[in-house]
Tab-separated table of C-alpha atoms in Angstrom:
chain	number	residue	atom	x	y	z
A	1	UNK	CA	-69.883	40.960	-32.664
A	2	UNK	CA	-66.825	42.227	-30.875
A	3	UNK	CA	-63.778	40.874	-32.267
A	4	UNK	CA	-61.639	38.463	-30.012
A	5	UNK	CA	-59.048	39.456	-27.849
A	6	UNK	CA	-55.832	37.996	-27.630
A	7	UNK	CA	-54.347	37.506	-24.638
A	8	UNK	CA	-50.503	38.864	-24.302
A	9	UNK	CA	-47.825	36.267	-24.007
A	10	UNK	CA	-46.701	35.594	-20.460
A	11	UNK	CA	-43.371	37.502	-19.634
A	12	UNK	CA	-40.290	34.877	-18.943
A	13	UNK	CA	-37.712	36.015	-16.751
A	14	UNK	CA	-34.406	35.531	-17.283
A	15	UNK	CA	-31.807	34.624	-14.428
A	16	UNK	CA	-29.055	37.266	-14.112
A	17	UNK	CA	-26.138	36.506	-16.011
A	18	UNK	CA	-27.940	34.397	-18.241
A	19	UNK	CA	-25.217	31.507	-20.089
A	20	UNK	CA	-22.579	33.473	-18.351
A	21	UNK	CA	-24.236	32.589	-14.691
A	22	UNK	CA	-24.483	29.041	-15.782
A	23	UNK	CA	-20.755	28.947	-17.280
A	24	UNK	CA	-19.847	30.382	-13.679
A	25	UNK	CA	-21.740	27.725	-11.836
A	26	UNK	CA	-20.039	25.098	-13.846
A	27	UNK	CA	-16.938	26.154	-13.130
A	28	UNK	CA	-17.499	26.505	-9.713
A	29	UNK	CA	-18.346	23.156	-9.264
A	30	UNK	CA	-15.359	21.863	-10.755
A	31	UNK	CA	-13.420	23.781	-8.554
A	32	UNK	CA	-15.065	22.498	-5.722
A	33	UNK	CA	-14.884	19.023	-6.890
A	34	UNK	CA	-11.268	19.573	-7.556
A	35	UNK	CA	-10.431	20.621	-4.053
A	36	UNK	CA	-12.337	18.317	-2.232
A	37	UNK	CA	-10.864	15.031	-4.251
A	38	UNK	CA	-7.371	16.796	-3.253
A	39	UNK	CA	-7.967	17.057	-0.110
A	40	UNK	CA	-9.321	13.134	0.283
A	41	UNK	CA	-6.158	12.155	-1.389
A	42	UNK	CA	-3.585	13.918	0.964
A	43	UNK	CA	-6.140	13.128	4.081
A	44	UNK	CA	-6.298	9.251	3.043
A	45	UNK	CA	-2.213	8.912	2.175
A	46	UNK	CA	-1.337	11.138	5.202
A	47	UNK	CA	-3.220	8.675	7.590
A	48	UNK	CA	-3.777	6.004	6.096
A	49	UNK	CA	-2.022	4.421	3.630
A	50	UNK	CA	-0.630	4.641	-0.122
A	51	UNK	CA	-0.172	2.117	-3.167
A	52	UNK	CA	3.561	1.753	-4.477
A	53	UNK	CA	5.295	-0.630	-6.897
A	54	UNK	CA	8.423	-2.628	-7.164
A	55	UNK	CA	10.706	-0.780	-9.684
A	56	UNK	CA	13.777	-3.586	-9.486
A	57	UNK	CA	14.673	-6.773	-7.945
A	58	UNK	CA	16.395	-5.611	-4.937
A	59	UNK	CA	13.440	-7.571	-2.517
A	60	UNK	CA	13.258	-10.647	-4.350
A	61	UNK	CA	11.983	-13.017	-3.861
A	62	UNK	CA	9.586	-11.885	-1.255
A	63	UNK	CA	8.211	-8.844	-3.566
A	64	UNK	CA	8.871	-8.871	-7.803
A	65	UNK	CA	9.146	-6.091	-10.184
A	66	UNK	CA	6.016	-4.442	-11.052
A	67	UNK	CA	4.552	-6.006	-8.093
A	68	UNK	CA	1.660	-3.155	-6.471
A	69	UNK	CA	1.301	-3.356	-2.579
A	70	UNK	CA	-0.503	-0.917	0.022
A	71	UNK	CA	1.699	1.089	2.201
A	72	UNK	CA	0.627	1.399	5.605
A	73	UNK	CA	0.772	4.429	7.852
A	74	UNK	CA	-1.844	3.702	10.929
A	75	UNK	CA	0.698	1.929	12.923
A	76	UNK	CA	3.466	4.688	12.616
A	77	UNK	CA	1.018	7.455	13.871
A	78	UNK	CA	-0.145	5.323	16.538
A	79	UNK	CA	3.447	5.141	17.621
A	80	UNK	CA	3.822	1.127	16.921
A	81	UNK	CA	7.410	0.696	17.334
A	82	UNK	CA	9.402	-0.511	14.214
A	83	UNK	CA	10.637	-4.171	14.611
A	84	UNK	CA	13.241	-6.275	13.273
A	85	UNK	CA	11.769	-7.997	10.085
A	86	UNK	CA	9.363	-4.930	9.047
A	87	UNK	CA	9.166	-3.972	5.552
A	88	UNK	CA	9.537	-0.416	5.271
A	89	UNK	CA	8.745	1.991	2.514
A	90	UNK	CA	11.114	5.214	2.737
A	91	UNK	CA	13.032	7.847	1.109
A	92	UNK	CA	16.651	6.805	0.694
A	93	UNK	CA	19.444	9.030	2.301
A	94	UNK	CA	20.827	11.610	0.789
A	95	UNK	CA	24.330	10.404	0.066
A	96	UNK	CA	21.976	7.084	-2.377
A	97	UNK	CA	20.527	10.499	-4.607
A	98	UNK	CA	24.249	11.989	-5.528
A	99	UNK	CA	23.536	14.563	-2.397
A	100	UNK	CA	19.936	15.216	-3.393
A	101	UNK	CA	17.543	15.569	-0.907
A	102	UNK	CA	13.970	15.863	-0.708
A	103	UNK	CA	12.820	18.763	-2.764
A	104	UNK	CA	9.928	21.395	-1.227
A	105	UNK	CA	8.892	23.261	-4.263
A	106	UNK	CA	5.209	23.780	-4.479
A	107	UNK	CA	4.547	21.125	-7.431
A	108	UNK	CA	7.069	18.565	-5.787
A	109	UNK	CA	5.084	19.282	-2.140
A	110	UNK	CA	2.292	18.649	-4.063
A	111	UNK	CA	3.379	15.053	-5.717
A	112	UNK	CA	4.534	14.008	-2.408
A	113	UNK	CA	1.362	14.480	-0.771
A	114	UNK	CA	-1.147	13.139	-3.494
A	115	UNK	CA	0.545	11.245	-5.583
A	116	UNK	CA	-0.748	12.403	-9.182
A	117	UNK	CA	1.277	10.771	-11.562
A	118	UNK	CA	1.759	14.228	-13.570
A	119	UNK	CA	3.523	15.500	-10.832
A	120	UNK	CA	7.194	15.214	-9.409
A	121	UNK	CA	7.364	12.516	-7.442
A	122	UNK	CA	10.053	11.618	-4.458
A	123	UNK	CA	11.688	8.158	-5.808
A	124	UNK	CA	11.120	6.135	-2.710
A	125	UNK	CA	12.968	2.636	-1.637
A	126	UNK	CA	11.811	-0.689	0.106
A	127	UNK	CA	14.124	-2.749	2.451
A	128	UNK	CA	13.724	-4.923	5.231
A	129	UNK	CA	15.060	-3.700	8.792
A	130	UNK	CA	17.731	-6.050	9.667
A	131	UNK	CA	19.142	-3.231	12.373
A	132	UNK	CA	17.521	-1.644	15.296
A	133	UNK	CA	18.762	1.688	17.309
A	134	UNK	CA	22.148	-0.159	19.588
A	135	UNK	CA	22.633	-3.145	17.327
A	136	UNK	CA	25.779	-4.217	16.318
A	137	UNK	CA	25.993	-5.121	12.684
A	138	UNK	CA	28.351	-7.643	10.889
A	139	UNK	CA	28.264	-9.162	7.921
A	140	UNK	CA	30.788	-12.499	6.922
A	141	UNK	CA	30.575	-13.531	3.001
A	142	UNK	CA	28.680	-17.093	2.636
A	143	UNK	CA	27.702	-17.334	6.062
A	144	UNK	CA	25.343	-14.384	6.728
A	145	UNK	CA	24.686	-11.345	9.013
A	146	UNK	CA	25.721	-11.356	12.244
A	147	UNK	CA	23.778	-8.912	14.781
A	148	UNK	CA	25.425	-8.138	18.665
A	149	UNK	CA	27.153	-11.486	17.698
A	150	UNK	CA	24.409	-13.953	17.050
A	151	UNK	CA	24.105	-15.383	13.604
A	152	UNK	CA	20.176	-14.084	11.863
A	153	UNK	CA	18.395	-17.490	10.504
A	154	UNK	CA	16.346	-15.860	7.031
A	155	UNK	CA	16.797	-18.709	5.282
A	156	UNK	CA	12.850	-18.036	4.738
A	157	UNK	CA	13.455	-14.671	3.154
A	158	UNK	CA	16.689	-14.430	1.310
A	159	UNK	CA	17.613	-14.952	-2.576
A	160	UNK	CA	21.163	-15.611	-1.310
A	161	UNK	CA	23.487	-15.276	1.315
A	162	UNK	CA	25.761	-11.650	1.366
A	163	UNK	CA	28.981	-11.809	-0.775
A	164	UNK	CA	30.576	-9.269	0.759
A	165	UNK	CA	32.066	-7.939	4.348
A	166	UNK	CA	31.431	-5.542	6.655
A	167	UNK	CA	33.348	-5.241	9.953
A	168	UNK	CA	33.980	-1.895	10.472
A	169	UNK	CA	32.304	1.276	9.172
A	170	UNK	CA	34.990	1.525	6.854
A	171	UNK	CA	33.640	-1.441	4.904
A	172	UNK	CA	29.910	0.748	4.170
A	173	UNK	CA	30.286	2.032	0.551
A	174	UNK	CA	29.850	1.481	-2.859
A	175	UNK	CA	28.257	3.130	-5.908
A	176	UNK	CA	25.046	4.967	-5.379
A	177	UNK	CA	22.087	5.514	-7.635
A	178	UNK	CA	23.630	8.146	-9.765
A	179	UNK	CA	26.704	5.446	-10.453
A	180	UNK	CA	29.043	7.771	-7.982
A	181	UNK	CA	31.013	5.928	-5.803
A	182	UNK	CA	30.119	6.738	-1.922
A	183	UNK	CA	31.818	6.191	1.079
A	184	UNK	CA	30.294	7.454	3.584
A	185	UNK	CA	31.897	7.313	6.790
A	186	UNK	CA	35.969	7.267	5.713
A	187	UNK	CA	36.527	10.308	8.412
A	188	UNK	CA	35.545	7.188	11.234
A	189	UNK	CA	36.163	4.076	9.109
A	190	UNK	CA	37.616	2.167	11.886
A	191	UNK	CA	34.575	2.542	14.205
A	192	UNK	CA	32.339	-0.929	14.853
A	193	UNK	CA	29.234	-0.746	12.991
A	194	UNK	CA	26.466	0.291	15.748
A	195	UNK	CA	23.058	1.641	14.678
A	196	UNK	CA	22.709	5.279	16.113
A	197	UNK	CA	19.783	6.587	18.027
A	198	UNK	CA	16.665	6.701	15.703
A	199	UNK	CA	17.772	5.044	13.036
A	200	UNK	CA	17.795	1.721	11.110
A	201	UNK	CA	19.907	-0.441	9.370
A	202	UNK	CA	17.830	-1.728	6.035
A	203	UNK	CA	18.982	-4.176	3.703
A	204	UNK	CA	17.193	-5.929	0.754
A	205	UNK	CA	16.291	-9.830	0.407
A	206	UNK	CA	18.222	-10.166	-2.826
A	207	UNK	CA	21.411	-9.045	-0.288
A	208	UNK	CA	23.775	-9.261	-3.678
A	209	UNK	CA	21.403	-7.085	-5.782
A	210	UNK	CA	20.385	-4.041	-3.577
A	211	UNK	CA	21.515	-0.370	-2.640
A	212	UNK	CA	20.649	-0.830	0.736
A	213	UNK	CA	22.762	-0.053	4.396
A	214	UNK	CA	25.208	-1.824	2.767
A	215	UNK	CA	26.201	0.965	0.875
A	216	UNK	CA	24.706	3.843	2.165
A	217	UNK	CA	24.990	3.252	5.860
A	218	UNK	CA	22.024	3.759	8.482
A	219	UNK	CA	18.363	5.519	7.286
A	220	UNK	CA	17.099	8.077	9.238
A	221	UNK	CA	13.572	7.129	10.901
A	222	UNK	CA	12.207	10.526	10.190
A	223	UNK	CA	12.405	9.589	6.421
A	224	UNK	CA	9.937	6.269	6.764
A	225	UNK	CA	6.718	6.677	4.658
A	226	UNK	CA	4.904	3.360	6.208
A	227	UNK	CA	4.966	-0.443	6.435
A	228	UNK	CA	4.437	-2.679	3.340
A	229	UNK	CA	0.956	-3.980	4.522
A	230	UNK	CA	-0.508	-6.058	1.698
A	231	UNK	CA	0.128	-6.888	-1.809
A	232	UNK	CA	-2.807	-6.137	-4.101
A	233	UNK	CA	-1.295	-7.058	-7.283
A	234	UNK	CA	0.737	-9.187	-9.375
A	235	UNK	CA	1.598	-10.520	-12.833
A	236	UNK	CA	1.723	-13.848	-13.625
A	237	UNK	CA	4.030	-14.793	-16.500
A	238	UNK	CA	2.728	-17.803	-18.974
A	239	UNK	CA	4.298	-20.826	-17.909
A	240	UNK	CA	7.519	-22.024	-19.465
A	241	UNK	CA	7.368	-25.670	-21.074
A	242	UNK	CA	9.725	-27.665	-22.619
A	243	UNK	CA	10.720	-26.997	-26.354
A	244	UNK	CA	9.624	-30.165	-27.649
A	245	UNK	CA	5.846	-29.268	-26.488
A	246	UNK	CA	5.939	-26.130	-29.265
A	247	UNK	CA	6.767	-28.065	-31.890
C-alpha cells in the first residue's frame, strides 16, 4: 500500500507593505477626514452662519451672559441692507483693542475661519445699530437718543435711559477695553456727530454698561461678521424665594 500523500499548504499572499501599508491607510484616512471636516466648518461659517456667546452684560436685557445664539450671514451675502434695530455681531474698531487690529498669522487665520476653540480667536462684540450712513446722532442724559432730531421710542429694548451726552464729536470717548482712555476724534471735536459713508453707529441695550459708539465712535461695515438670528440657549437660574421659606 502506497503511503498517503500530503497535500502542501496553500501559499497566502501578503499585501505589500504588510502592517506598514495598513498604518499608511489609517493615517490617510485621518487626514482626509481632517480636511474635509475643515473645510465644512469654514464653508458652513463663511456662508452660513456661526454660534457665539454673551461674554458681559452690555445687551441686557434683550441677550444675558452666557447666553448662545446663531449668527447669521445669508442676508449679508445676499446684499440685505443693514437696518436700524439689527443686532450685529462684529469685530470692534481698532482704537476699543489698545490699537490692535485683526491679526493674519496662519493659526489666528485659521481660528477666525473655523472656530476651534484651541485656536486664537478674534474677540468679537454685539450691539444694536442705532445709526445708519447720514444720520445725525445725539444723545441728552435721562431723556434718550436723538437721531436727525427726532426722539428714538426703545422703551421695549433698553435697561435704562443714557447718562451721559453727546453733542459734538468731541463728546465720543472714554476708556477702552485695555482700560486706556480713548478719544478718538479730538483733532475735529467740534464737528456734529454724522455717521460717515459705510458705517454704523452701534450702541448696547444696557446704554450705561457698554463700550459701544459711545466711546469708540462709528464701526466700519467691512468689520460685520452677521446678524444675531436666533438664540439657541440659555440658563435658567433657580428661583429666588423669600427667606422665611428656607427655614
Amino acid at each position: 500500500m502506497e503511503p498517503a500523500k500530503i497535500s502542501p499548504k496553500p501559499e497566502t499572499k501578503t499585501e505589500p507593505g504588510g502592517k506598514l501599508g495598513t498604518v499608511k491607510g489609517f493615517v490617510k484616512e485621518i487626514i482626509e477626514l481632517v480636511v474635509v471636516t475643515l473645510v465644512l466648518l469654514i464653508a458652513i461659517r463663511g456662508l452660513i452662519g456661526e454660534a457665539r456667546y454673551i461674554p458681559s452684560a452690555s445687551m441686557e436685557p434683550t441677550l444675558q451672559i452666557n447666553d448662545r445664539l446663531i449668527v447669521e450671514k445669508i442676508s449679508g451675502h445676499l446684499g440685505q441692507p443693514i437696518k436700524r434695530g439689527d443686532i450685529l455681531v462684529f469685530y470692534p474698531p481698532p482704537e476699543e483693542m489698545g490699537g490692535r487690529d485683526l491679526r493674519n498669522d496662519p493659526l489666528t487665520l485659521l481660528g477666525r475661519w473655523t472656530g476651534l476653540p484651541f485656536l486664537p480667536n478674534d474677540p468679537a462684540f454685539i450691539k444694536r445699530v442705532i445709526g445708519l450712513p447720514g444720520d445725525h446722532i445725539r444723545i441728552q442724559a435721562g431723556v434718550g437718543v436723538f437721531i436727525n432730531g427726532q426722539l428714538l421710542d426703545e422703551s421695549s429694548y433698553i435697561k435704562e435711559i443714557p447718562d451721559y451726552d453727546l453733542n459734538i464729536l468731541g463728546d465720543i470717548g472714554g476708556r477702552n477695553i485695555t482700560n486706556e482712555f480713548i478719544h478718538p476724534y479730538a483733532a475735529n471735536g467740534n464737528d456734529p456727530i454724522i455717521v460717515p459713508a459705510g458705517h454704523l453707529f452701534m450702541m448696547g441695550d444696557n446704554r450705561n454698561n457698554s463700550e459701544d459708539s459711545h466711546v469708540w465712535g462709528f464701526l466700519d461695515q467691512k468689520r460685520v461678521i452677521g446678524r444675531a438670528w436666533v438664540l439657541i440657549w440659555r440658563r435658567l437660574n433657580a428661583p429666588i424665594y423669600p427667606p422665611i421659606l428656607s427655614e
